[in-house]
Amino acid sequence: MPVGRAMKIHFDWRLSRVVDDQDNIVDEIVWDGPMSPSGLAKRLLKIQQGRKLPEVITLAERFPDAEIDPLGSLSDPNWPKAEESDELFRRATLTLAKMGVAESSGDMDRRLDMLVSATLEARSSWTTSESRCIEWVGFFITEADLDSQRGEIPSAISSSQSIVEASEKLGVNPPKHLPSDSEWSSMVSHALAVTSSSDILEQLEVSIREMATLHVPSLSALLGPISAAKLVSLARGRERLARMPSGSLQVLGAHAAMAAHRRGAPPPKHGSVLFSMPQVNRSPRWVRGKIARYLAGKASIAVRVDHFDGETWGKSQIDEINGEIEAIKAKFPKPPKR
Amino acid sequence: MANKAKSIVWGVRREGRTLWTRNAVKGISVRGERRKRDGRIEWRRWDPTKSKVAAALLRTSAEPSSLLPDPGSTCLYLGASSGGTVSHIHDFVCGADNHHCGQVVAVEISPRMVRDLVTLSDRRVGLVPVLGDARKPAQVAAFIRGKANWIHQDLSIADQAETFVKMATTFLSPGGIGLLSLKAASERSSEGDDNSRFQKAEQILRNSELVLLERIDLTGLEEQHVVFSCASSL
């Protein structure tokens, strides 16, 4: 077998070739597999992922000194054109792009992000509708207690035939002025929307809990699945969260304050997801910063454990961390002197 | 068509302050742009506020045709998004049923955008949608039929200029044209203003093997953006 110097293997989906330094063809293999779009799509995917085609492997075995060109045939000026297979190639690229798009729904990060974003939007519209519903009902049923009975009001309206019946359900006197029939119907529909969006929110949170516990089990154990999911979504993916310094993780969610901080304002305090953890915001204010920093460090480790296939944290690790937080609080029982 | 209409290259016209490409798929607008008939030809408006290539054509002080590929060229478009600009490039590089035998490879990393790109490519022969990372030559090489005569990079990532130098030196054929759309807001540095970021990118291009031809300021059409036009050395 001739051992030429600086031999190279050039290839595309159709043809693989060994050429020497004078651009002479030393050996070649033409692909003779089935000429179907899906078959070709798989070959293109293989090349795109940097895996070797079978013909390239064969040629590399025949010429162990030959160097495989990672860019296929791009640098080969004598590469033959294959216009007869243009249509096949075209259909294969369309198939491959569609396969890639279909594949993307397997991405847990994006699925979690859909749930988290849907929850955020649903919650903001729920808050608006719910407070309008309460104001509206309170406007007529003046004796209802809008604080203690707040939770019952939407369902009391949506399940009643008339406003008088609704006031009975709430245990108070009927209103002095009654809404018109169509006005009442509007109130009922509005109240129905409020109760059904409460159900939607509940369902969404159930799914987030389920998915976050699977996707980021250690982080979910540490911060709770909802906050864990929010962090993954804010970081735009588990991998990005895992590669993030804990200082960045600590302020995730406080974009506006962080941007202001970069321009000279004091650092963010309340906006971040981590701050909303009871371990932080229920602690005395003079230890909050210390706890937040400590917890961010631990959360950062937890997500790395989850992403890089470590051993998932159990109750003992979490208890240890919570114990440490108590120790921090115990160490600083009094506010610092000014 | 009015008398003042000027042809830039085959299939691209300038009429006063508007640009038009010869629609390769008659009767269909890609993103709601105006169409008009001129005999048997249909022209499609190329909006310079939505396409940085169109904006560069209007703002360049060089001959506009020097920024565009010829019909029948091999083109590489990095960061194709949903394919607005790509469709206009395809209009004149490939034409209806690709009678110019051109190839436009459109690379995009977001599956959401590739979905639209696939729909577009379905009707446009010669347009190749690629779901992949436009920063990695090996992810693109399998789809392009040879070295490219024309490259446009429009990515919102940090290190746009370095990526462009890497991709253009790999893929551009001798005498080929490379356009880099630079978005100031995508660069990582938190210090300095937009202009200093453009300067930095310009320096990177000057220190590369590429020949920097012009820095085209798009102010008024696309804020915080410039387009660098380059040629491959040789």
mmCIF file of N, CA, C and O in Angstrom, chain A residues 13 44-45 47-48 70-72 74-75 79 81 87 89-90 93-94 96-98 100-101 104 110 262, chain B residues 103 111 114-115 118 121-122 124-125 128-132 137-139 141-144 146-147 170-171:
data_model
loop_
_atom_site.group_PDB
_atom_site.id
_atom_site.type_symbol
_atom_site.label_atom_id
_atom_site.label_comp_id
_atom_site.label_asym_id
_atom_site.label_seq_id
_atom_site.Cartn_x
_atom_site.Cartn_y
_atom_site.Cartn_z
ATOM 1 N N TRP A 13 -21.676 13.736 1.702
ATOM 2 C CA TRP A 13 -22.628 12.673 2.005
ATOM 3 C C TRP A 13 -22.602 11.550 0.977
ATOM 4 O O TRP A 13 -23.018 10.431 1.232
ATOM 5 N N LEU A 44 -26.482 13.219 6.775
ATOM 6 C CA LEU A 44 -26.127 14.633 6.967
ATOM 7 C C LEU A 44 -26.015 14.957 8.452
ATOM 8 O O LEU A 44 -25.120 15.680 8.885
ATOM 9 N N LEU A 45 -26.938 14.391 9.237
ATOM 10 C CA LEU A 45 -26.910 14.629 10.679
ATOM 11 C C LEU A 45 -25.618 14.087 11.282
ATOM 12 O O LEU A 45 -24.978 14.716 12.119
ATOM 13 N N ILE A 47 -22.738 13.756 9.806
ATOM 14 C CA ILE A 47 -21.636 14.666 9.479
ATOM 15 C C ILE A 47 -21.711 15.904 10.354
ATOM 16 O O ILE A 47 -20.720 16.372 10.908
ATOM 17 N N GLN A 48 -22.932 16.431 10.496
ATOM 18 C CA GLN A 48 -23.093 17.662 11.274
ATOM 19 C C GLN A 48 -22.663 17.472 12.721
ATOM 20 O O GLN A 48 -22.119 18.371 13.347
ATOM 21 N N PRO A 70 -11.922 17.810 8.693
ATOM 22 C CA PRO A 70 -13.179 17.977 9.456
ATOM 23 C C PRO A 70 -14.265 18.714 8.662
ATOM 24 O O PRO A 70 -15.442 18.621 8.984
ATOM 25 N N LEU A 71 -13.855 19.433 7.620
ATOM 26 C CA LEU A 71 -14.851 20.175 6.851
ATOM 27 C C LEU A 71 -15.238 19.445 5.572
ATOM 28 O O LEU A 71 -15.743 20.045 4.623
ATOM 29 N N GLY A 72 -14.986 18.135 5.531
ATOM 30 C CA GLY A 72 -15.447 17.348 4.389
ATOM 31 C C GLY A 72 -14.687 17.670 3.130
ATOM 32 O O GLY A 72 -13.480 17.481 3.060
ATOM 33 N N LEU A 74 -14.820 20.758 1.579
ATOM 34 C CA LEU A 74 -14.890 22.197 1.346
ATOM 35 C C LEU A 74 -13.640 22.738 0.653
ATOM 36 O O LEU A 74 -13.712 23.597 -0.217
ATOM 37 N N SER A 75 -12.472 22.219 1.040
ATOM 38 C CA SER A 75 -11.245 22.807 0.511
ATOM 39 C C SER A 75 -10.777 22.117 -0.770
ATOM 40 O O SER A 75 -9.713 22.437 -1.284
ATOM 41 N N TRP A 79 -13.589 18.832 -6.431
ATOM 42 C CA TRP A 79 -14.681 17.973 -5.971
ATOM 43 C C TRP A 79 -15.797 17.919 -7.024
ATOM 44 O O TRP A 79 -16.234 18.960 -7.512
ATOM 45 N N LYS A 81 -19.331 17.735 -8.909
ATOM 46 C CA LYS A 81 -20.691 18.179 -8.599
ATOM 47 C C LYS A 81 -21.663 17.024 -8.839
ATOM 48 O O LYS A 81 -21.385 16.135 -9.635
ATOM 49 N N GLU A 87 -32.380 17.357 -6.073
ATOM 50 C CA GLU A 87 -33.729 17.283 -5.520
ATOM 51 C C GLU A 87 -33.747 16.406 -4.267
ATOM 52 O O GLU A 87 -34.384 16.740 -3.272
ATOM 53 N N PHE A 89 -31.196 15.887 -2.275
ATOM 54 C CA PHE A 89 -30.504 16.651 -1.236
ATOM 55 C C PHE A 89 -31.447 17.676 -0.622
ATOM 56 O O PHE A 89 -31.528 17.840 0.595
ATOM 57 N N ARG A 90 -32.203 18.348 -1.491
ATOM 58 C CA ARG A 90 -33.145 19.367 -1.037
ATOM 59 C C ARG A 90 -34.168 18.769 -0.083
ATOM 60 O O ARG A 90 -34.419 19.295 1.000
ATOM 61 N N THR A 93 -32.554 17.853 3.288
ATOM 62 C CA THR A 93 -32.293 18.963 4.215
ATOM 63 C C THR A 93 -33.585 19.425 4.873
ATOM 64 O O THR A 93 -33.600 19.774 6.053
ATOM 65 N N LEU A 94 -34.681 19.404 4.114
ATOM 66 C CA LEU A 94 -35.971 19.786 4.712
ATOM 67 C C LEU A 94 -36.359 18.772 5.792
ATOM 68 O O LEU A 94 -36.791 19.148 6.890
ATOM 69 N N LEU A 96 -34.365 16.867 7.524
ATOM 70 C CA LEU A 96 -33.463 16.998 8.679
ATOM 71 C C LEU A 96 -33.848 18.193 9.550
ATOM 72 O O LEU A 96 -33.886 18.091 10.777
ATOM 73 N N ALA A 97 -34.166 19.324 8.898
ATOM 74 C CA ALA A 97 -34.555 20.512 9.675
ATOM 75 C C ALA A 97 -35.834 20.224 10.456
ATOM 76 O O ALA A 97 -35.957 20.586 11.626
ATOM 77 N N LYS A 98 -36.779 19.528 9.819
ATOM 78 C CA LYS A 98 -38.028 19.190 10.518
ATOM 79 C C LYS A 98 -37.759 18.249 11.676
ATOM 80 O O LYS A 98 -38.351 18.383 12.754
ATOM 81 N N GLY A 100 -35.072 18.099 13.421
ATOM 82 C CA GLY A 100 -34.451 18.902 14.479
ATOM 83 C C GLY A 100 -35.485 19.696 15.248
ATOM 84 O O GLY A 100 -35.425 19.792 16.474
ATOM 85 N N VAL A 101 -36.453 20.262 14.519
ATOM 86 C CA VAL A 101 -37.499 21.044 15.177
ATOM 87 C C VAL A 101 -38.332 20.126 16.078
ATOM 88 O O VAL A 101 -38.646 20.471 17.218
ATOM 89 N N SER A 104 -36.696 19.235 19.354
ATOM 90 C CA SER A 104 -36.556 20.272 20.371
ATOM 91 C C SER A 104 -37.626 20.168 21.457
ATOM 92 O O SER A 104 -37.450 20.697 22.543
ATOM 93 N N ARG A 110 -36.746 23.753 27.994
ATOM 94 C CA ARG A 110 -37.753 24.559 27.304
ATOM 95 C C ARG A 110 -39.148 24.180 27.761
ATOM 96 O O ARG A 110 -40.043 25.026 27.835
ATOM 97 N N ARG A 262 -25.073 48.024 38.141
ATOM 98 C CA ARG A 262 -23.915 48.169 37.242
ATOM 99 C C ARG A 262 -23.648 49.644 36.951
ATOM 100 O O ARG A 262 -22.542 50.013 36.596
ATOM 101 N N GLN B 103 -27.328 28.613 -4.653
ATOM 102 C CA GLN B 103 -27.594 27.916 -3.392
ATOM 103 C C GLN B 103 -27.489 28.922 -2.249
ATOM 104 O O GLN B 103 -26.505 29.665 -2.174
ATOM 105 N N PRO B 111 -34.969 26.427 17.110
ATOM 106 C CA PRO B 111 -35.945 25.573 16.433
ATOM 107 C C PRO B 111 -37.213 26.337 16.048
ATOM 108 O O PRO B 111 -37.818 26.058 15.013
ATOM 109 N N VAL B 114 -36.371 27.997 12.818
ATOM 110 C CA VAL B 114 -36.154 27.031 11.745
ATOM 111 C C VAL B 114 -37.484 26.491 11.230
ATOM 112 O O VAL B 114 -37.642 26.220 10.050
ATOM 113 N N ARG B 115 -38.439 26.404 12.120
ATOM 114 C CA ARG B 115 -39.774 25.967 11.723
ATOM 115 C C ARG B 115 -40.317 26.850 10.598
ATOM 116 O O ARG B 115 -40.826 26.357 9.595
ATOM 117 N N VAL B 118 -38.285 26.362 7.365
ATOM 118 C CA VAL B 118 -38.629 25.151 6.615
ATOM 119 C C VAL B 118 -39.824 25.423 5.698
ATOM 120 O O VAL B 118 -39.821 25.054 4.525
ATOM 121 N N SER B 121 -38.566 27.382 2.824
ATOM 122 C CA SER B 121 -37.714 26.622 1.910
ATOM 123 C C SER B 121 -38.518 25.625 1.087
ATOM 124 O O SER B 121 -38.101 25.231 -0.004
ATOM 125 N N ASP B 122 -39.643 25.210 1.625
ATOM 126 C CA ASP B 122 -40.492 24.262 0.931
ATOM 127 C C ASP B 122 -40.872 24.775 -0.456
ATOM 128 O O ASP B 122 -40.962 24.016 -1.414
ATOM 129 N N ARG B 124 -39.186 27.333 -1.990
ATOM 130 C CA ARG B 124 -38.082 28.016 -2.646
ATOM 131 C C ARG B 124 -36.929 27.059 -2.888
ATOM 132 O O ARG B 124 -36.128 26.783 -1.999
ATOM 133 N N VAL B 125 -36.845 26.581 -4.109
ATOM 134 C CA VAL B 125 -35.788 25.630 -4.455
ATOM 135 C C VAL B 125 -34.440 26.352 -4.404
ATOM 136 O O VAL B 125 -34.310 27.458 -4.928
ATOM 137 N N VAL B 128 -31.550 26.268 1.509
ATOM 138 C CA VAL B 128 -31.282 25.117 2.377
ATOM 139 C C VAL B 128 -31.359 25.547 3.841
ATOM 140 O O VAL B 128 -30.509 26.298 4.306
ATOM 141 N N PRO B 129 -32.390 25.093 4.576
ATOM 142 C CA PRO B 129 -32.463 25.453 5.994
ATOM 143 C C PRO B 129 -31.571 24.524 6.814
ATOM 144 O O PRO B 129 -31.593 23.309 6.621
ATOM 145 N N VAL B 130 -30.771 25.079 7.708
ATOM 146 C CA VAL B 130 -29.909 24.251 8.557
ATOM 147 C C VAL B 130 -30.135 24.638 10.012
ATOM 148 O O VAL B 130 -29.961 25.795 10.379
ATOM 149 N N LEU B 131 -30.552 23.665 10.816
ATOM 150 C CA LEU B 131 -30.669 23.886 12.253
ATOM 151 C C LEU B 131 -29.310 23.570 12.858
ATOM 152 O O LEU B 131 -28.905 22.417 12.909
ATOM 153 N N GLY B 132 -28.596 24.588 13.264
ATOM 154 C CA GLY B 132 -27.268 24.317 13.803
ATOM 155 C C GLY B 132 -26.633 25.578 14.337
ATOM 156 O O GLY B 132 -27.200 26.670 14.248
ATOM 157 N N PRO B 137 -17.920 25.848 12.093
ATOM 158 C CA PRO B 137 -17.807 25.512 10.681
ATOM 159 C C PRO B 137 -18.232 24.073 10.374
ATOM 160 O O PRO B 137 -18.903 23.827 9.369
ATOM 161 N N ALA B 138 -17.889 23.129 11.258
ATOM 162 C CA ALA B 138 -18.177 21.731 10.971
ATOM 163 C C ALA B 138 -19.677 21.437 10.951
ATOM 164 O O ALA B 138 -20.117 20.459 10.341
ATOM 165 N N GLN B 139 -20.476 22.303 11.583
ATOM 166 C CA GLN B 139 -21.925 22.071 11.577
ATOM 167 C C GLN B 139 -22.568 22.556 10.285
ATOM 168 O O GLN B 139 -23.725 22.288 10.013
ATOM 169 N N ALA B 141 -20.581 22.807 7.158
ATOM 170 C CA ALA B 141 -19.854 22.376 5.955
ATOM 171 C C ALA B 141 -20.599 21.324 5.141
ATOM 172 O O ALA B 141 -20.531 21.325 3.908
ATOM 173 N N ALA B 142 -21.343 20.433 5.821
ATOM 174 C CA ALA B 142 -21.980 19.337 5.092
ATOM 175 C C ALA B 142 -23.075 19.824 4.143
ATOM 176 O O ALA B 142 -23.475 19.108 3.241
ATOM 177 N N PHE B 143 -23.545 21.050 4.333
ATOM 178 C CA PHE B 143 -24.725 21.497 3.599
ATOM 179 C C PHE B 143 -24.397 22.424 2.444
ATOM 180 O O PHE B 143 -25.244 22.699 1.609
ATOM 181 N N ILE B 144 -23.174 22.926 2.416
ATOM 182 C CA ILE B 144 -22.841 23.902 1.394
ATOM 183 C C ILE B 144 -22.076 23.177 0.286
ATOM 184 O O ILE B 144 -21.269 22.294 0.536
ATOM 185 N N GLY B 146 -19.840 24.080 -1.786
ATOM 186 C CA GLY B 146 -18.452 24.469 -2.030
ATOM 187 C C GLY B 146 -18.212 25.769 -1.302
ATOM 188 O O GLY B 146 -19.002 26.150 -0.430
ATOM 189 N N LYS B 147 -17.145 26.456 -1.637
ATOM 190 C CA LYS B 147 -16.901 27.737 -0.971
ATOM 191 C C LYS B 147 -17.950 28.761 -1.396
ATOM 192 O O LYS B 147 -18.476 28.699 -2.511
ATOM 193 N N THR B 170 -13.004 30.595 6.634
ATOM 194 C CA THR B 170 -13.223 29.185 6.307
ATOM 195 C C THR B 170 -14.034 29.017 5.027
ATOM 196 O O THR B 170 -13.709 28.197 4.176
ATOM 197 N N PHE B 171 -15.084 29.809 4.893
ATOM 198 C CA PHE B 171 -16.061 29.509 3.848
ATOM 199 C C PHE B 171 -15.994 30.403 2.614
ATOM 200 O O PHE B 171 -16.536 30.045 1.570
#
